[in-house]
mmCIF file of N, CA and C in Angstrom:
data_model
loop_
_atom_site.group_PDB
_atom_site.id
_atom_site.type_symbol
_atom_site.label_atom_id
_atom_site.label_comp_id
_atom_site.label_asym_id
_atom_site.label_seq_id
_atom_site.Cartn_x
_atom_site.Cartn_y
_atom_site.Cartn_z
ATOM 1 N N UNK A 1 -10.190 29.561 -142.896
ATOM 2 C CA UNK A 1 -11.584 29.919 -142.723
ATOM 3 C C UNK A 1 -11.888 30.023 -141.239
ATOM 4 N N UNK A 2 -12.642 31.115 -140.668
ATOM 5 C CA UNK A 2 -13.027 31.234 -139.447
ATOM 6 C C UNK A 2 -14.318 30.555 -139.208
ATOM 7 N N UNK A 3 -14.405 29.982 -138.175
ATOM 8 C CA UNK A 3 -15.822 29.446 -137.809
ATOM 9 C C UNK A 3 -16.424 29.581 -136.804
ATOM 10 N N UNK A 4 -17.607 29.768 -136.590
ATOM 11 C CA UNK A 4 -18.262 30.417 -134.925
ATOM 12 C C UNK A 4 -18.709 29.157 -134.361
ATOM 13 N N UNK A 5 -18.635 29.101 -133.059
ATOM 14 C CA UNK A 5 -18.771 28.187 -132.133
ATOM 15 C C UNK A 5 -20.026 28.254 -131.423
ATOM 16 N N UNK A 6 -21.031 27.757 -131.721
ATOM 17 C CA UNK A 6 -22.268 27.818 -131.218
ATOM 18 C C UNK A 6 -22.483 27.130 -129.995
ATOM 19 N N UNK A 7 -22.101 27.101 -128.921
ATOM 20 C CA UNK A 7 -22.360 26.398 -127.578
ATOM 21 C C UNK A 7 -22.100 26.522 -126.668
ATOM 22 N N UNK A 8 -22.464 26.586 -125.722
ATOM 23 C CA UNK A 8 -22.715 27.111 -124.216
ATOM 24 C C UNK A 8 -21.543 27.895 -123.914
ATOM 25 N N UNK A 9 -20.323 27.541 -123.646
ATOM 26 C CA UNK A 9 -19.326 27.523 -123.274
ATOM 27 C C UNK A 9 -18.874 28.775 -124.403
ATOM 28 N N UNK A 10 -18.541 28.753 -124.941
ATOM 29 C CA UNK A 10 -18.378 29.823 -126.347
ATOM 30 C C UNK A 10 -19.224 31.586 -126.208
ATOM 31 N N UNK A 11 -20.368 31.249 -126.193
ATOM 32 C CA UNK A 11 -21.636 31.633 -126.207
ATOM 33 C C UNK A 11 -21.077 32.783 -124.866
ATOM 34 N N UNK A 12 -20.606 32.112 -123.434
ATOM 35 C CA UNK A 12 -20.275 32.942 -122.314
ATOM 36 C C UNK A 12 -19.058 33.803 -122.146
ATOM 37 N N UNK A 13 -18.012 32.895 -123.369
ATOM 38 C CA UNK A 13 -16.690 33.693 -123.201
ATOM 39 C C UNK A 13 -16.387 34.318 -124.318
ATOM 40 N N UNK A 14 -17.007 34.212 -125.723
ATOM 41 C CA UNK A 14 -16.951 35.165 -126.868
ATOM 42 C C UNK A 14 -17.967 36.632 -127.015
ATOM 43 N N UNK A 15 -17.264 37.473 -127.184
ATOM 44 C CA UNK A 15 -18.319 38.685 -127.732
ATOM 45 C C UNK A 15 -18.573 38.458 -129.245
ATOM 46 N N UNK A 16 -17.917 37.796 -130.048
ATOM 47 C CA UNK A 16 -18.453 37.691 -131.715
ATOM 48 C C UNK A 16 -19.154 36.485 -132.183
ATOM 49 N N UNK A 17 -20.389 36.598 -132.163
ATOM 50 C CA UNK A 17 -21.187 35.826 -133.080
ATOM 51 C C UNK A 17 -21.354 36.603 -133.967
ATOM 52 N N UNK A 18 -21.970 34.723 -135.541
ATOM 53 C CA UNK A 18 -22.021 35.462 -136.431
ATOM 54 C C UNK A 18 -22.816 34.448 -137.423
ATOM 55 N N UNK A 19 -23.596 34.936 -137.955
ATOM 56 C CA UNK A 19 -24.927 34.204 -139.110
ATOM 57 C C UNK A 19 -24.531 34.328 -140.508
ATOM 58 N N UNK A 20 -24.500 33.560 -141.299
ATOM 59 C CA UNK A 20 -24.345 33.765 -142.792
ATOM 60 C C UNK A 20 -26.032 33.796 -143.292
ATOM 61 N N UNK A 21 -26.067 34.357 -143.732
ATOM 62 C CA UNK A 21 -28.052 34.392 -144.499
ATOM 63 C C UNK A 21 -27.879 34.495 -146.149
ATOM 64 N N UNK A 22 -28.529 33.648 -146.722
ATOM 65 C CA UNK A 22 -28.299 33.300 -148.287
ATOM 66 C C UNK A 22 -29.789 33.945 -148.756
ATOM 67 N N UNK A 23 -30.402 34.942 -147.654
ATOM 68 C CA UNK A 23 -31.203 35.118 -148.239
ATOM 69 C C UNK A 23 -31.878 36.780 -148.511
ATOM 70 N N UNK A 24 -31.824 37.524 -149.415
ATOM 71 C CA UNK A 24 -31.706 38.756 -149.423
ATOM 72 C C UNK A 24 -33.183 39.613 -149.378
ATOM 73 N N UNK A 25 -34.251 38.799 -148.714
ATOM 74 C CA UNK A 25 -35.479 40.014 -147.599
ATOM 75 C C UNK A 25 -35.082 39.609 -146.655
ATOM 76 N N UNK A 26 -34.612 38.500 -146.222
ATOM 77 C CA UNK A 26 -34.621 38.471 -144.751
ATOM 78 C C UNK A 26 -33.847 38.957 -144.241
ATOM 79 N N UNK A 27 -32.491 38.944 -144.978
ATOM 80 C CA UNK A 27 -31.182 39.995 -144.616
ATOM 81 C C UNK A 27 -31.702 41.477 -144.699
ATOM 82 N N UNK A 28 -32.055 42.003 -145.477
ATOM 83 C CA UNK A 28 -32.661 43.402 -145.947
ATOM 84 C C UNK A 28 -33.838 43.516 -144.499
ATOM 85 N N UNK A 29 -34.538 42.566 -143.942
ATOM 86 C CA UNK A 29 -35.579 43.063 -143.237
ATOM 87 C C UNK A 29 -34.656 42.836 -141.621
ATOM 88 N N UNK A 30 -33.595 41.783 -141.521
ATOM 89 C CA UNK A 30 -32.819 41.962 -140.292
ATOM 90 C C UNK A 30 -32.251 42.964 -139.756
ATOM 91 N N UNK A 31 -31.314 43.253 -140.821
ATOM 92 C CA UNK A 31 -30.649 44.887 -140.951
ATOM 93 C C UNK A 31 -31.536 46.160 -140.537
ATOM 94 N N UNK A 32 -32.771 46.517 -140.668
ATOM 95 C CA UNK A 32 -33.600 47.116 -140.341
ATOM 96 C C UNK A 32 -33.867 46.883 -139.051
ATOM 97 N N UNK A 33 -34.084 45.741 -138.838
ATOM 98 C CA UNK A 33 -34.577 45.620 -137.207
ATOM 99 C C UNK A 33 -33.438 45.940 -136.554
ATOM 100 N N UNK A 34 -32.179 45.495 -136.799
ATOM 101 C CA UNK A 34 -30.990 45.881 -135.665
ATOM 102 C C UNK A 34 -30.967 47.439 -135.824
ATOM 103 N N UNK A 35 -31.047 48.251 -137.176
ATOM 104 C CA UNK A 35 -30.612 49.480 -137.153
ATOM 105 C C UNK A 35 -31.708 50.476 -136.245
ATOM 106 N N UNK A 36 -32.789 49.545 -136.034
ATOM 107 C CA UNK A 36 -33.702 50.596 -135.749
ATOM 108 C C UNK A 36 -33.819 50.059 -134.140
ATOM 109 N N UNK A 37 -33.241 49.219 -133.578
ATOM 110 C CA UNK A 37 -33.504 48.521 -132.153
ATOM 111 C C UNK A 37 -32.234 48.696 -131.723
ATOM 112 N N UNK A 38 -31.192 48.637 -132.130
ATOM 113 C CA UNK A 38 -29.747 48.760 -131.813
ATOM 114 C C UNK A 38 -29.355 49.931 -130.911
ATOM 115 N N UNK A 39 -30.038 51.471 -130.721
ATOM 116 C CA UNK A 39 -29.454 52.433 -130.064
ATOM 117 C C UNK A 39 -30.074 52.148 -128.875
ATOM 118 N N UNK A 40 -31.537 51.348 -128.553
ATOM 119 C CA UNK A 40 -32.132 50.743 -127.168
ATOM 120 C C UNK A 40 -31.472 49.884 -126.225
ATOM 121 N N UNK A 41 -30.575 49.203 -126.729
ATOM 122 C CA UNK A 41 -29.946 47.960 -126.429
ATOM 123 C C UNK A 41 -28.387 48.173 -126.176
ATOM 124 N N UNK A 42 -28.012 48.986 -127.078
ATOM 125 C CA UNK A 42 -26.240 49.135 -127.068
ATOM 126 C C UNK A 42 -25.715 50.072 -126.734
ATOM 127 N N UNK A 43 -24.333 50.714 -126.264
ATOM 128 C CA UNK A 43 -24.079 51.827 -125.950
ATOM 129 C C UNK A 43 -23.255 52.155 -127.372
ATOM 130 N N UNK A 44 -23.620 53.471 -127.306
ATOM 131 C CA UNK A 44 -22.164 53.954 -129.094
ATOM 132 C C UNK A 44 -21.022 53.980 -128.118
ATOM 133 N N UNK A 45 -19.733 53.401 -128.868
ATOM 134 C CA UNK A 45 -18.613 53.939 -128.321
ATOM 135 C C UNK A 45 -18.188 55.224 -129.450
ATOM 136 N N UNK A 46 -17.063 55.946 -128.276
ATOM 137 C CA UNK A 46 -16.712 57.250 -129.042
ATOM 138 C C UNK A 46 -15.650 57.530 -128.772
ATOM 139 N N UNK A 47 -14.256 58.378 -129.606
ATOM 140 C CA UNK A 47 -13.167 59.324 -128.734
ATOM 141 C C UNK A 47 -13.605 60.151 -128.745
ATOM 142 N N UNK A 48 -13.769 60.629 -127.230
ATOM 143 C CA UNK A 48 -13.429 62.439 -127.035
ATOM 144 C C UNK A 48 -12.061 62.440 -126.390
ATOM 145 N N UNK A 49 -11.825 63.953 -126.903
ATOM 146 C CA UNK A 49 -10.257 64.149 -126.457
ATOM 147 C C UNK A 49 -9.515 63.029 -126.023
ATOM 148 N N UNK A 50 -9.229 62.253 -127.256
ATOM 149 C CA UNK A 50 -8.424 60.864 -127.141
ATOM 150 C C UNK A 50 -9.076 59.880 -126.425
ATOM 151 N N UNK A 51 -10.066 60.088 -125.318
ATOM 152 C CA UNK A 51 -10.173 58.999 -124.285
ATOM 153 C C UNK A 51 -11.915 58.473 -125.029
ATOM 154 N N UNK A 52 -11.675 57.328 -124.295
ATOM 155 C CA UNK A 52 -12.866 56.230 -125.147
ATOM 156 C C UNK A 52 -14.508 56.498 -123.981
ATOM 157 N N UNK A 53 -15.226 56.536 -125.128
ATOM 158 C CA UNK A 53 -16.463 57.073 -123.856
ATOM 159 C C UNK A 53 -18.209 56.394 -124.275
ATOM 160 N N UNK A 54 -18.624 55.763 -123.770
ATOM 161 C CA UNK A 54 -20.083 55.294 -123.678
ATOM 162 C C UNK A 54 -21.126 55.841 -124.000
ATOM 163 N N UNK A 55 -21.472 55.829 -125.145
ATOM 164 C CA UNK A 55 -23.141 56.960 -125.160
ATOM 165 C C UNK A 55 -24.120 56.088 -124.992
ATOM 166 N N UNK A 56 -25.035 56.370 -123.765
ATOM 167 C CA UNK A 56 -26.396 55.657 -124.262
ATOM 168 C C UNK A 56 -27.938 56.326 -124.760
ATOM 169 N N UNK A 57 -28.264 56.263 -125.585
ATOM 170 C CA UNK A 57 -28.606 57.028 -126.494
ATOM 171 C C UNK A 57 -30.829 56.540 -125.627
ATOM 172 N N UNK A 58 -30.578 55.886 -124.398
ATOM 173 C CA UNK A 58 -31.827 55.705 -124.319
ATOM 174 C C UNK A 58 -31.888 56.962 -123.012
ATOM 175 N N UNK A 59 -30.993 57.301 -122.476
ATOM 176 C CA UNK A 59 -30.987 58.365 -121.272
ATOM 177 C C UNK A 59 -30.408 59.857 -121.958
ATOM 178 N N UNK A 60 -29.291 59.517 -122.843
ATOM 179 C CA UNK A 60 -28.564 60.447 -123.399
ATOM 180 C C UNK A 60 -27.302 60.609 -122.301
ATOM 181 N N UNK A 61 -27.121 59.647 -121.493
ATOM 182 C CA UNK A 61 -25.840 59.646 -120.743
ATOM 183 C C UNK A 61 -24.869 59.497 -121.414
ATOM 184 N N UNK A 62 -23.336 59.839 -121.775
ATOM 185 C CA UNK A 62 -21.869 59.260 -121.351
ATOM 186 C C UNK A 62 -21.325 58.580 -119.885
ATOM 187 N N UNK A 63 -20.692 57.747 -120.215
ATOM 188 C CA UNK A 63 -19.998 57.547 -119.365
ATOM 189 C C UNK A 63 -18.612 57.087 -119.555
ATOM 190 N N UNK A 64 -17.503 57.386 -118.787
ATOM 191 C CA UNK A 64 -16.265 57.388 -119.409
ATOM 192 C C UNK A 64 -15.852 56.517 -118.388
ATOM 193 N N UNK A 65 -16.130 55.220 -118.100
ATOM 194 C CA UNK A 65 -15.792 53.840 -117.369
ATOM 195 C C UNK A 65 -16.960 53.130 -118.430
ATOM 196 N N UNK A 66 -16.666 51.917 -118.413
ATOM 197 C CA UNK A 66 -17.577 51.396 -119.275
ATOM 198 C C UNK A 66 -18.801 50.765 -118.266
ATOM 199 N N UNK A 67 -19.671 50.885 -118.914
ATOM 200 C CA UNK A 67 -21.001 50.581 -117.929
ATOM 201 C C UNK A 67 -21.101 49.686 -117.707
ATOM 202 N N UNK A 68 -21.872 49.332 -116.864
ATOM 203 C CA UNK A 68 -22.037 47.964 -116.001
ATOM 204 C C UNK A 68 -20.929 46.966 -115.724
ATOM 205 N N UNK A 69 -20.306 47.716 -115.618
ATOM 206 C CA UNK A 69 -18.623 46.934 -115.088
ATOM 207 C C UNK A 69 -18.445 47.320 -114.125
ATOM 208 N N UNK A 70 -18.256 46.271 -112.794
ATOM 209 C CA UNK A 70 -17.587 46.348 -111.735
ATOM 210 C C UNK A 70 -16.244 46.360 -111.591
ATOM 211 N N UNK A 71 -16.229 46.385 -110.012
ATOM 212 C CA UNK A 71 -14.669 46.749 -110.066
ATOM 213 C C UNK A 71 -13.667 45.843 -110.588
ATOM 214 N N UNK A 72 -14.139 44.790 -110.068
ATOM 215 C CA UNK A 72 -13.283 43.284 -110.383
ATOM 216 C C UNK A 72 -12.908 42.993 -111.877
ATOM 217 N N UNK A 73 -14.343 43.734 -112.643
ATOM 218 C CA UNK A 73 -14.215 43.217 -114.327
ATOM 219 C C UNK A 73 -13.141 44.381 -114.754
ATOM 220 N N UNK A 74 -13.386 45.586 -114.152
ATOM 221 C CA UNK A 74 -12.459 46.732 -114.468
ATOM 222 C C UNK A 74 -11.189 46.234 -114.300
ATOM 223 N N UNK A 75 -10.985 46.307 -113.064
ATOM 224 C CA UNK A 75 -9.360 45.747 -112.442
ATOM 225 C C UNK A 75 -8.954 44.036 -113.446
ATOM 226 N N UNK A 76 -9.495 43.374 -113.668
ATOM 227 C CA UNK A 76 -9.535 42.653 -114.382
ATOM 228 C C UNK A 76 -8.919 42.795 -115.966
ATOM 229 N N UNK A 77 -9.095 44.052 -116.546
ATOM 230 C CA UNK A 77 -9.106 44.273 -118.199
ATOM 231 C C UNK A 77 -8.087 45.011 -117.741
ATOM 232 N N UNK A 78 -7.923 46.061 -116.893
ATOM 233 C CA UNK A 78 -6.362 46.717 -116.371
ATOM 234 C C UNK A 78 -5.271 45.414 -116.504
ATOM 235 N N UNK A 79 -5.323 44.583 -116.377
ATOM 236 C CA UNK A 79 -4.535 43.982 -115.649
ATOM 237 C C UNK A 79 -4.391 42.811 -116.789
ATOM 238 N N UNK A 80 -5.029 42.672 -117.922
ATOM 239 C CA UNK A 80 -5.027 41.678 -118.802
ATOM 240 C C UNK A 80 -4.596 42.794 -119.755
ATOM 241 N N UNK A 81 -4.576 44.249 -119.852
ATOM 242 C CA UNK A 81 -4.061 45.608 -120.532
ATOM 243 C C UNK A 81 -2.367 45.164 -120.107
ATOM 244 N N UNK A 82 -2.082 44.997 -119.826
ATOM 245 C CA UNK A 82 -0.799 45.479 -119.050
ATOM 246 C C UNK A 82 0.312 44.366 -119.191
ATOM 247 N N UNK A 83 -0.443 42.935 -119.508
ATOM 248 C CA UNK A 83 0.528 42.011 -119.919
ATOM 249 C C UNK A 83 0.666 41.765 -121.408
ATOM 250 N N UNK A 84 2.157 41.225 -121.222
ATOM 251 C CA UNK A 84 2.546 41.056 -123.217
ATOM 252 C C UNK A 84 2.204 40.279 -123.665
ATOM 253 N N UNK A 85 1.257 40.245 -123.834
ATOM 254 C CA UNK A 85 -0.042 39.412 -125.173
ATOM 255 C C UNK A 85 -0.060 39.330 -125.947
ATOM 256 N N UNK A 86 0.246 40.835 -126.591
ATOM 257 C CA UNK A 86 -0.070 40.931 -127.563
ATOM 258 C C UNK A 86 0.024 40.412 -129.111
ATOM 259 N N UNK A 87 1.020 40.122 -129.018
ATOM 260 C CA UNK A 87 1.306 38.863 -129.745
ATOM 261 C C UNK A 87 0.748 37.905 -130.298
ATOM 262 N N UNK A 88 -0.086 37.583 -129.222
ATOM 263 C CA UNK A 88 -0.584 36.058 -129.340
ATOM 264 C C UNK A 88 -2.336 36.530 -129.474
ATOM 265 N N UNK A 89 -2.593 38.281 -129.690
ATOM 266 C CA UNK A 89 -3.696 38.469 -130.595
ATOM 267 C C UNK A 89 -3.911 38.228 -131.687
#
């Protein structure tokens, strides 16, 4: 069984949280709010011609670096790309 880690520390170094709801308006009325607030807030990812690209759907920009990433976080994911990890995903 997987379990989410609710606390500080977690919170800064995970991208997946996650809620169980036993309850079906409030789920039905959540779902609505993300579907309809979600293109303000998030970028779509996409392939074009193979390569991975950013839509933000509040300017109507692409961008084919991921946004708001500096160089360091860039050079950073290059460089965590490139070692044999994978494995131990």
């Amino acid at each position: 069984m997987n379990r989410g880690h609710f606390e500080p520390r977690s919170l800064d170094l995970n991208t997946e949280m996650g809620v169980l709801i036993h309850n079906a308006e409030f789920t039905d009325e959540a779902v609505s709010e993300i579907r309809q607030h979600l293109p303000e807030i998030a970028y779509q990812l996409q392939l074009e011609d193979d390569e991975l690209v950013w839509k933000d759907h509040q300017n109507e920009q692409i961008y084919t670096q991921e946004p708001n990433a500096g160089l360091l976080l860039r050079m950073g994911a290059w460089f965590a790309g490139i070692l044999p990890i994978e494995h131990l995903l």
